[in-house]
Amino acid sequence: EDTGIGIAPEKQKIIFEAFQQADAGTSRKYGGTGLGLAISRELAILLGGEIKLASSHDQGSNFTLYLPLYYSGPDNASATTAREQMPPARERAILATTREEHVQDDRNEIQEGDPVFLIVEDDPHYARILLGLARDKGFKGVVANKGAMGISLARQYKPSAVSLDIFLPDMLGWTVLNHLKLDPETRHIPVQIVTMEEERQHGLAHGAFAYLVKEPTTDGLFAAFDRLKDFTLPRPKRLLIVEDNEIERQSIAELLGHDDIELQTAGTGGKALDAMLEKPFDCVVLDLRLPDMTGFELLDKMHAEPSLTTVPVVVFTGKELSRDEQKQLKVLAKSIVLKDVQSPERLLDETSLFLHRVVTDLPAEKQAMLERLHGSSE
């Protein structure tokens, strides 16, 4: 039990993941590498128990370790005991290990230049459905039934796209997503997350391309695969810069521009909205101070337009946001994929993530900026 800063409810899900912390912002006040809780949770599970967290923001946290009185080793009996004591996610994982079976995929038929679709999914039935759809769309499919195997196969095959289940036997899909997005070799690969509706925003904000909820029918799957197929076709990604100051606009364009993206700029909220309704953009950089409306008003208008709610918006502002402004952005971020950044390095990093840019294809000085950002302890 402690009387520290506490952990906000939306962060309580992720702090048990490797390299995730409650204060993982641009300037980290509290040290540590973010591995302690991930290791503690795995140890608790190996012992047939679990860790539970109760926390109030700004008041403190209470971590409780539950262990069985008798531990009889990893046989079926103890798996049953452990299952009774564990949360639903882990229960699914234990059930998954009992039904593990091989899914015949295309890894032995892959030729150079073939588009590969990686499926990280422990349910063999659902994996086969996804594999069939991937083949229908012209992909060669590769299946991994564990997270660690998924990360390894992604590095080996450099797939065009990934479908990722969140509940896996060895780790949560969030950890897999984190590994893929931290590695410059795999960061650009679009990842479609299979999760619950309420976790959609968390996935999108962490660089997932889309999310899917498992449903009895395949209608949603067909639409999702069409979107992925379109996105993986070679084309420049489209970026809109919304900034009224011409000098600022020019410097942002120079910072972010390269031959892999198509840049468009707008000096007012009205022009930005017209541009977005005219053709789809993959990402928007937004300054909150505009002459005809505030950035918040533009975000409200985007939220009201169904075709614009999935467009990632990176808010780039030189000024410190007030508490009210931060609160307002948090509310909007629940309906729009939103990040606010203040440094040019962060702006390049976040837009590269949402545009799924191949980092290793960027000019040397831009790669060096990103390396400095990710290699620094600040």
GROMACS .gro file of C-alpha atoms in nm:
model
  378
    1GLU     CA    1   0.000   0.000   0.000
    2ASP     CA    2   0.136   0.348  -0.076
    3THR     CA    3   0.031   0.713  -0.059
    4GLY     CA    4   0.185   0.816  -0.393
    5ILE     CA    5   0.042   0.976  -0.706
    6GLY     CA    6  -0.202   0.692  -0.764
    7ILE     CA    7  -0.292   0.553  -1.106
    8ALA     CA    8  -0.568   0.693  -1.328
    9PRO     CA    9  -0.840   0.435  -1.417
   10GLU     CA   10  -0.753   0.438  -1.791
   11LYS     CA   11  -0.388   0.352  -1.709
   12GLN     CA   12  -0.466   0.066  -1.468
   13LYS     CA   13  -0.508  -0.182  -1.756
   14ILE     CA   14  -0.171  -0.117  -1.914
   15ILE     CA   15   0.080  -0.072  -1.630
   16PHE     CA   16   0.127  -0.450  -1.601
   17GLU     CA   17   0.256  -0.452  -1.962
   18ALA     CA   18   0.630  -0.436  -2.030
   19PHE     CA   19   0.771  -0.082  -2.067
   20GLN     CA   20   0.440   0.088  -1.981
   21GLN     CA   21   0.415   0.339  -1.698
   22ALA     CA   22   0.142   0.559  -1.557
   23ASP     CA   23   0.350   0.870  -1.626
   24ALA     CA   24   0.490   0.779  -1.969
   25GLY     CA   25   0.453   1.130  -2.111
   26THR     CA   26   0.709   1.349  -2.288
   27SER     CA   27   0.884   1.438  -1.962
   28ARG     CA   28   0.895   1.149  -1.718
   29LYS     CA   29   0.903   1.261  -1.355
   30TYR     CA   30   0.920   0.912  -1.208
   31GLY     CA   31   1.207   0.678  -1.302
   32GLY     CA   32   1.224   0.307  -1.374
   33THR     CA   33   1.207   0.101  -1.692
   34GLY     CA   34   0.851  -0.024  -1.648
   35LEU     CA   35   0.934  -0.396  -1.620
   36GLY     CA   36   0.876  -0.462  -1.248
   37LEU     CA   37   0.500  -0.507  -1.260
   38ALA     CA   38   0.513  -0.715  -1.580
   39ILE     CA   39   0.762  -0.955  -1.414
   40SER     CA   40   0.565  -0.959  -1.087
   41ARG     CA   41   0.245  -1.051  -1.271
   42GLU     CA   42   0.417  -1.335  -1.461
   43LEU     CA   43   0.567  -1.470  -1.137
   44ALA     CA   44   0.225  -1.458  -0.968
   45ILE     CA   45   0.073  -1.652  -1.259
   46LEU     CA   46   0.350  -1.915  -1.250
   47LEU     CA   47   0.269  -1.964  -0.881
   48GLY     CA   48  -0.099  -2.015  -0.964
   49GLY     CA   49  -0.206  -1.674  -0.830
   50GLU     CA   50  -0.267  -1.317  -0.941
   51ILE     CA   51  -0.204  -0.953  -0.849
   52LYS     CA   52  -0.495  -0.714  -0.802
   53LEU     CA   53  -0.478  -0.336  -0.798
   54ALA     CA   54  -0.700  -0.078  -0.630
   55SER     CA   55  -0.596   0.283  -0.684
   56SER     CA   56  -0.726   0.639  -0.647
   57HIS     CA   57  -0.564   0.914  -0.850
   58ASP     CA   58  -0.358   1.150  -0.629
   59GLN     CA   59  -0.429   0.937  -0.320
   60GLY     CA   60  -0.229   0.617  -0.360
   61SER     CA   61  -0.242   0.253  -0.466
   62ASN     CA   62  -0.296  -0.086  -0.309
   63PHE     CA   63  -0.148  -0.398  -0.474
   64THR     CA   64  -0.258  -0.735  -0.338
   65LEU     CA   65  -0.090  -1.066  -0.422
   66TYR     CA   66  -0.316  -1.372  -0.404
   67LEU     CA   67  -0.154  -1.718  -0.387
   68PRO     CA   68  -0.309  -2.064  -0.342
   69LEU     CA   69  -0.239  -2.236  -0.009
   70TYR     CA   70  -0.136  -2.554  -0.193
   71TYR     CA   71   0.043  -2.558  -0.527
   72SER     CA   72   0.064  -2.896  -0.696
   73GLY     CA   73   0.260  -2.804  -1.011
   74PRO     CA   74   0.144  -2.727  -1.365
   75ASP     CA   75  -0.086  -3.027  -1.415
   76ASN     CA   76  -0.456  -3.021  -1.505
   77ALA     CA   77  -0.571  -3.010  -1.142
   78SER     CA   78  -0.368  -2.700  -1.061
   79ALA     CA   79  -0.473  -2.542  -1.390
   80THR     CA   80  -0.832  -2.584  -1.273
   81THR     CA   81  -0.752  -2.433  -0.931
   82ALA     CA   82  -0.564  -2.146  -1.089
   83ARG     CA   83  -0.847  -2.088  -1.335
   84GLU     CA   84  -1.093  -2.045  -1.047
   85GLN     CA   85  -0.868  -1.777  -0.898
   86MET     CA   86  -0.774  -1.587  -1.211
   87PRO     CA   87  -0.939  -1.299  -1.399
   88PRO     CA   88  -1.132  -1.366  -1.724
   89ALA     CA   89  -0.841  -1.269  -1.956
   90ARG     CA   90  -0.607  -1.520  -1.799
   91GLU     CA   91  -0.883  -1.781  -1.787
   92ARG     CA   92  -0.910  -1.750  -2.163
   93ALA     CA   93  -0.534  -1.796  -2.191
   94ILE     CA   94  -0.537  -2.118  -1.984
   95LEU     CA   95  -0.827  -2.258  -2.186
   96ALA     CA   96  -0.632  -2.167  -2.499
   97THR     CA   97  -0.332  -2.378  -2.402
   98THR     CA   98  -0.553  -2.686  -2.374
   99ARG     CA   99  -0.698  -2.641  -2.723
  100GLU     CA  100  -0.370  -2.548  -2.895
  101GLU     CA  101  -0.354  -2.713  -3.236
  102HIS     CA  102  -0.156  -2.653  -3.552
  103VAL     CA  103  -0.307  -2.436  -3.827
  104GLN     CA  104  -0.164  -2.518  -4.171
  105ASP     CA  105  -0.053  -2.182  -4.312
  106ASP     CA  106   0.144  -2.064  -4.619
  107ARG     CA  107   0.490  -2.007  -4.466
  108ASN     CA  108   0.654  -2.277  -4.682
  109GLU     CA  109   0.512  -2.133  -5.007
  110ILE     CA  110   0.620  -1.770  -4.961
  111GLN     CA  111   0.827  -1.634  -5.251
  112GLU     CA  112   1.018  -1.305  -5.251
  113GLY     CA  113   0.781  -1.014  -5.317
  114ASP     CA  114   0.468  -1.201  -5.195
  115PRO     CA  115   0.244  -0.989  -4.969
  116VAL     CA  116   0.232  -1.165  -4.629
  117PHE     CA  117  -0.051  -1.137  -4.373
  118LEU     CA  118   0.046  -1.233  -4.015
  119ILE     CA  119  -0.232  -1.366  -3.790
  120VAL     CA  120  -0.154  -1.367  -3.414
  121GLU     CA  121  -0.449  -1.564  -3.276
  122ASP     CA  122  -0.473  -1.855  -3.030
  123ASP     CA  123  -0.822  -1.973  -3.134
  124PRO     CA  124  -0.753  -2.215  -3.425
  125HIS     CA  125  -1.108  -2.184  -3.563
  126TYR     CA  126  -1.092  -1.802  -3.582
  127ALA     CA  127  -0.733  -1.819  -3.717
  128ARG     CA  128  -0.856  -2.038  -4.006
  129ILE     CA  129  -1.135  -1.789  -4.087
  130LEU     CA  130  -0.881  -1.503  -4.096
  131LEU     CA  131  -0.639  -1.714  -4.301
  132GLY     CA  132  -0.912  -1.785  -4.560
  133LEU     CA  133  -0.997  -1.415  -4.587
  134ALA     CA  134  -0.630  -1.319  -4.619
  135ARG     CA  135  -0.587  -1.568  -4.905
  136ASP     CA  136  -0.902  -1.433  -5.076
  137LYS     CA  137  -0.743  -1.085  -5.071
  138GLY     CA  138  -0.423  -1.211  -5.235
  139PHE     CA  139  -0.205  -1.246  -4.922
  140LYS     CA  140   0.004  -1.544  -4.813
  141GLY     CA  141  -0.102  -1.613  -4.452
  142VAL     CA  142   0.123  -1.699  -4.156
  143VAL     CA  143  -0.031  -1.795  -3.817
  144ALA     CA  144   0.119  -1.754  -3.468
  145ASN     CA  145  -0.073  -1.882  -3.164
  146LYS     CA  146   0.144  -1.697  -2.910
  147GLY     CA  147   0.260  -1.337  -2.876
  148ALA     CA  148   0.634  -1.411  -2.867
  149MET     CA  149   0.603  -1.618  -3.184
  150GLY     CA  150   0.407  -1.334  -3.348
  151ILE     CA  151   0.685  -1.082  -3.272
  152SER     CA  152   0.948  -1.324  -3.408
  153LEU     CA  153   0.751  -1.397  -3.729
  154ALA     CA  154   0.688  -1.023  -3.785
  155ARG     CA  155   1.065  -0.961  -3.780
  156GLN     CA  156   1.130  -1.262  -4.004
  157TYR     CA  157   0.863  -1.213  -4.274
  158LYS     CA  158   0.809  -0.832  -4.261
  159PRO     CA  159   0.434  -0.880  -4.329
  160SER     CA  160   0.220  -0.627  -4.519
  161ALA     CA  161  -0.034  -0.635  -4.233
  162VAL     CA  162  -0.102  -0.804  -3.897
  163SER     CA  163  -0.420  -0.922  -3.723
  164LEU     CA  164  -0.360  -0.931  -3.346
  165ASP     CA  165  -0.577  -1.083  -3.073
  166ILE     CA  166  -0.543  -0.920  -2.730
  167PHE     CA  167  -0.590  -1.235  -2.520
  168LEU     CA  168  -0.296  -1.467  -2.593
  169PRO     CA  169  -0.159  -1.755  -2.381
  170ASP     CA  170   0.184  -1.601  -2.307
  171MET     CA  171   0.124  -1.222  -2.306
  172LEU     CA  172  -0.140  -0.962  -2.384
  173GLY     CA  173  -0.162  -0.835  -2.741
  174TRP     CA  174  -0.081  -0.485  -2.608
  175THR     CA  175   0.272  -0.606  -2.535
  176VAL     CA  176   0.302  -0.744  -2.891
  177LEU     CA  177   0.179  -0.412  -3.034
  178ASN     CA  178   0.429  -0.227  -2.814
  179HIS     CA  179   0.721  -0.440  -2.940
  180LEU     CA  180   0.619  -0.395  -3.305
  181LYS     CA  181   0.582  -0.017  -3.271
  182LEU     CA  182   0.916   0.025  -3.086
  183ASP     CA  183   1.112  -0.156  -3.358
  184PRO     CA  184   1.199   0.066  -3.662
  185GLU     CA  185   1.190  -0.248  -3.882
  186THR     CA  186   0.825  -0.332  -3.799
  187ARG     CA  187   0.680   0.001  -3.683
  188HIS     CA  188   0.514   0.086  -4.017
  189ILE     CA  189   0.320  -0.241  -4.046
  190PRO     CA  190  -0.057  -0.180  -4.005
  191VAL     CA  191  -0.189  -0.382  -3.710
  192GLN     CA  192  -0.558  -0.467  -3.684
  193ILE     CA  193  -0.650  -0.542  -3.324
  194VAL     CA  194  -0.917  -0.796  -3.232
  195THR     CA  195  -1.052  -0.666  -2.901
  196MET     CA  196  -1.352  -0.539  -2.708
  197GLU     CA  197  -1.526  -0.215  -2.805
  198GLU     CA  198  -1.421  -0.030  -2.489
  199GLU     CA  199  -1.050  -0.087  -2.564
  200ARG     CA  200  -1.074   0.049  -2.918
  201GLN     CA  201  -0.938   0.392  -2.829
  202HIS     CA  202  -0.643   0.255  -2.635
  203GLY     CA  203  -0.538   0.046  -2.937
  204LEU     CA  204  -0.578   0.325  -3.192
  205ALA     CA  205  -0.389   0.577  -2.978
  206HIS     CA  206  -0.098   0.329  -2.950
  207GLY     CA  207  -0.059   0.303  -3.326
  208ALA     CA  208  -0.301   0.022  -3.420
  209PHE     CA  209  -0.445   0.068  -3.770
  210ALA     CA  210  -0.796  -0.055  -3.684
  211TYR     CA  211  -0.986  -0.267  -3.435
  212LEU     CA  212  -1.230  -0.553  -3.472
  213VAL     CA  213  -1.476  -0.710  -3.231
  214LYS     CA  214  -1.524  -1.087  -3.275
  215GLU     CA  215  -1.879  -1.134  -3.404
  216PRO     CA  216  -2.090  -1.433  -3.511
  217THR     CA  217  -2.104  -1.305  -3.873
  218THR     CA  218  -1.817  -1.221  -4.108
  219ASP     CA  219  -1.960  -0.895  -4.251
  220GLY     CA  220  -1.732  -0.676  -4.037
  221LEU     CA  221  -1.434  -0.896  -4.126
  222PHE     CA  222  -1.486  -0.850  -4.501
  223ALA     CA  223  -1.500  -0.471  -4.464
  224ALA     CA  224  -1.192  -0.471  -4.238
  225PHE     CA  225  -0.990  -0.679  -4.486
  226ASP     CA  226  -1.092  -0.448  -4.772
  227ARG     CA  227  -0.962  -0.148  -4.572
  228LEU     CA  228  -0.636  -0.326  -4.494
  229LYS     CA  229  -0.587  -0.435  -4.855
  230ASP     CA  230  -0.643  -0.076  -4.978
  231PHE     CA  231  -0.402   0.061  -4.717
  232THR     CA  232  -0.123  -0.185  -4.809
  233LEU     CA  233  -0.135  -0.093  -5.180
  234PRO     CA  234   0.170   0.120  -5.262
  235ARG     CA  235   0.062   0.484  -5.250
  236PRO     CA  236   0.183   0.801  -5.079
  237LYS     CA  237   0.010   0.850  -4.742
  238ARG     CA  238  -0.187   1.178  -4.711
  239LEU     CA  239  -0.110   1.432  -4.437
  240LEU     CA  240  -0.299   1.756  -4.369
  241ILE     CA  241  -0.128   2.039  -4.177
  242VAL     CA  242  -0.372   2.289  -4.020
  243GLU     CA  243  -0.178   2.601  -3.915
  244ASP     CA  244  -0.260   2.969  -3.979
  245ASN     CA  245   0.097   3.104  -3.950
  246GLU     CA  246   0.267   3.069  -4.289
  247ILE     CA  247   0.623   3.045  -4.152
  248GLU     CA  248   0.518   2.778  -3.899
  249ARG     CA  249   0.326   2.593  -4.169
  250GLN     CA  250   0.634   2.591  -4.392
  251SER     CA  251   0.865   2.466  -4.115
  252ILE     CA  252   0.623   2.182  -4.023
  253ALA     CA  253   0.599   2.085  -4.392
  254GLU     CA  254   0.982   2.077  -4.417
  255LEU     CA  255   1.010   1.872  -4.098
  256LEU     CA  256   0.754   1.610  -4.203
  257GLY     CA  257   0.776   1.615  -4.583
  258HIS     CA  258   0.938   1.340  -4.792
  259ASP     CA  259   0.852   1.156  -5.113
  260ASP     CA  260   0.655   0.889  -4.924
  261ILE     CA  261   0.376   1.131  -4.823
  262GLU     CA  262   0.142   1.371  -4.999
  263LEU     CA  263   0.125   1.697  -4.803
  264GLN     CA  264  -0.160   1.946  -4.800
  265THR     CA  265  -0.194   2.257  -4.581
  266ALA     CA  266  -0.487   2.467  -4.458
  267GLY     CA  267  -0.475   2.807  -4.283
  268THR     CA  268  -0.827   2.797  -4.134
  269GLY     CA  269  -1.057   2.543  -3.969
  270GLY     CA  270  -1.315   2.586  -4.249
  271LYS     CA  271  -1.060   2.506  -4.522
  272ALA     CA  272  -0.932   2.209  -4.323
  273LEU     CA  273  -1.283   2.065  -4.287
  274ASP     CA  274  -1.354   2.114  -4.661
  275ALA     CA  275  -1.026   1.938  -4.749
  276MET     CA  276  -1.105   1.642  -4.519
  277LEU     CA  277  -1.455   1.601  -4.660
  278GLU     CA  278  -1.325   1.620  -5.017
  279LYS     CA  279  -1.069   1.337  -4.986
  280PRO     CA  280  -0.950   1.103  -4.709
  281PHE     CA  281  -0.638   1.184  -4.506
  282ASP     CA  282  -0.429   0.934  -4.310
  283CYS     CA  283  -0.328   1.187  -4.042
  284VAL     CA  284  -0.388   1.554  -3.946
  285VAL     CA  285  -0.149   1.790  -3.766
  286LEU     CA  286  -0.351   2.060  -3.588
  287ASP     CA  287  -0.259   2.390  -3.423
  288LEU     CA  288  -0.525   2.486  -3.165
  289ARG     CA  289  -0.514   2.860  -3.251
  290LEU     CA  290  -0.696   2.925  -3.579
  291PRO     CA  291  -0.846   3.253  -3.709
  292ASP     CA  292  -1.203   3.134  -3.782
  293MET     CA  293  -1.258   2.878  -3.501
  294THR     CA  294  -1.059   2.719  -3.221
  295GLY     CA  295  -0.891   2.384  -3.271
  296PHE     CA  296  -1.138   2.244  -3.018
  297GLU     CA  297  -1.432   2.354  -3.235
  298LEU     CA  298  -1.274   2.189  -3.539
  299LEU     CA  299  -1.228   1.866  -3.338
  300ASP     CA  300  -1.597   1.883  -3.236
  301LYS     CA  301  -1.698   1.917  -3.602
  302MET     CA  302  -1.479   1.619  -3.693
  303HIS     CA  303  -1.636   1.415  -3.415
  304ALA     CA  304  -1.983   1.494  -3.555
  305GLU     CA  305  -1.882   1.366  -3.901
  306PRO     CA  306  -1.880   0.980  -3.905
  307SER     CA  307  -1.623   0.960  -4.187
  308LEU     CA  308  -1.371   1.167  -3.986
  309THR     CA  309  -1.381   1.005  -3.639
  310THR     CA  310  -1.109   0.750  -3.722
  311VAL     CA  311  -0.862   1.007  -3.865
  312PRO     CA  312  -0.566   1.035  -3.624
  313VAL     CA  313  -0.507   1.398  -3.511
  314VAL     CA  314  -0.175   1.513  -3.367
  315VAL     CA  315  -0.219   1.844  -3.181
  316PHE     CA  316   0.101   2.049  -3.215
  317THR     CA  317   0.109   2.348  -2.987
  318GLY     CA  318   0.400   2.560  -2.868
  319LYS     CA  319   0.220   2.681  -2.556
  320GLU     CA  320   0.152   2.498  -2.232
  321LEU     CA  321  -0.211   2.389  -2.227
  322SER     CA  322  -0.421   2.503  -1.931
  323ARG     CA  323  -0.583   2.241  -1.707
  324ASP     CA  324  -0.922   2.309  -1.871
  325GLU     CA  325  -0.773   2.273  -2.220
  326GLN     CA  326  -0.606   1.945  -2.124
  327LYS     CA  327  -0.938   1.821  -1.982
  328GLN     CA  328  -1.118   1.921  -2.304
  329LEU     CA  329  -0.860   1.735  -2.515
  330LYS     CA  330  -0.896   1.424  -2.297
  331VAL     CA  331  -1.273   1.420  -2.354
  332LEU     CA  332  -1.225   1.459  -2.731
  333ALA     CA  333  -0.953   1.196  -2.736
  334LYS     CA  334  -1.213   0.938  -2.635
  335SER     CA  335  -1.387   0.988  -2.969
  336ILE     CA  336  -1.095   1.094  -3.188
  337VAL     CA  337  -0.745   0.945  -3.202
  338LEU     CA  338  -0.556   1.234  -3.048
  339LYS     CA  339  -0.202   1.308  -2.929
  340ASP     CA  340  -0.067   1.643  -2.818
  341VAL     CA  341   0.303   1.715  -2.866
  342GLN     CA  342   0.526   2.016  -2.816
  343SER     CA  343   0.865   1.923  -2.969
  344PRO     CA  344   0.947   1.877  -3.341
  345GLU     CA  345   1.096   1.530  -3.266
  346ARG     CA  346   0.771   1.419  -3.103
  347LEU     CA  347   0.571   1.557  -3.394
  348LEU     CA  348   0.781   1.359  -3.643
  349ASP     CA  349   0.755   1.049  -3.424
  350GLU     CA  350   0.377   1.054  -3.371
  351THR     CA  351   0.290   1.142  -3.733
  352SER     CA  352   0.527   0.866  -3.856
  353LEU     CA  353   0.344   0.621  -3.629
  354PHE     CA  354  -0.004   0.715  -3.755
  355LEU     CA  355   0.107   0.736  -4.121
  356HIS     CA  356   0.273   0.394  -4.088
  357ARG     CA  357   0.590   0.536  -4.247
  358VAL     CA  358   0.884   0.303  -4.310
  359VAL     CA  359   1.131   0.470  -4.073
  360THR     CA  360   1.434   0.312  -4.243
  361ASP     CA  361   1.332   0.480  -4.575
  362LEU     CA  362   1.332   0.831  -4.425
  363PRO     CA  363   1.627   1.071  -4.486
  364ALA     CA  364   1.926   1.012  -4.256
  365GLU     CA  365   1.873   1.331  -4.050
  366LYS     CA  366   1.508   1.238  -3.978
  367GLN     CA  367   1.607   0.884  -3.879
  368ALA     CA  368   1.869   1.036  -3.647
  369MET     CA  369   1.602   1.260  -3.485
  370LEU     CA  370   1.386   0.955  -3.411
  371GLU     CA  371   1.684   0.754  -3.282
  372ARG     CA  372   1.775   1.039  -3.045
  373LEU     CA  373   1.415   1.057  -2.920
  374HIS     CA  374   1.383   0.683  -2.858
  375GLY     CA  375   1.739   0.643  -2.726
  376SER     CA  376   1.720   0.930  -2.479
  377SER     CA  377   1.612   0.880  -2.118
  378GLU     CA  378   1.422   1.210  -2.111
   0.00000   0.00000   0.00000
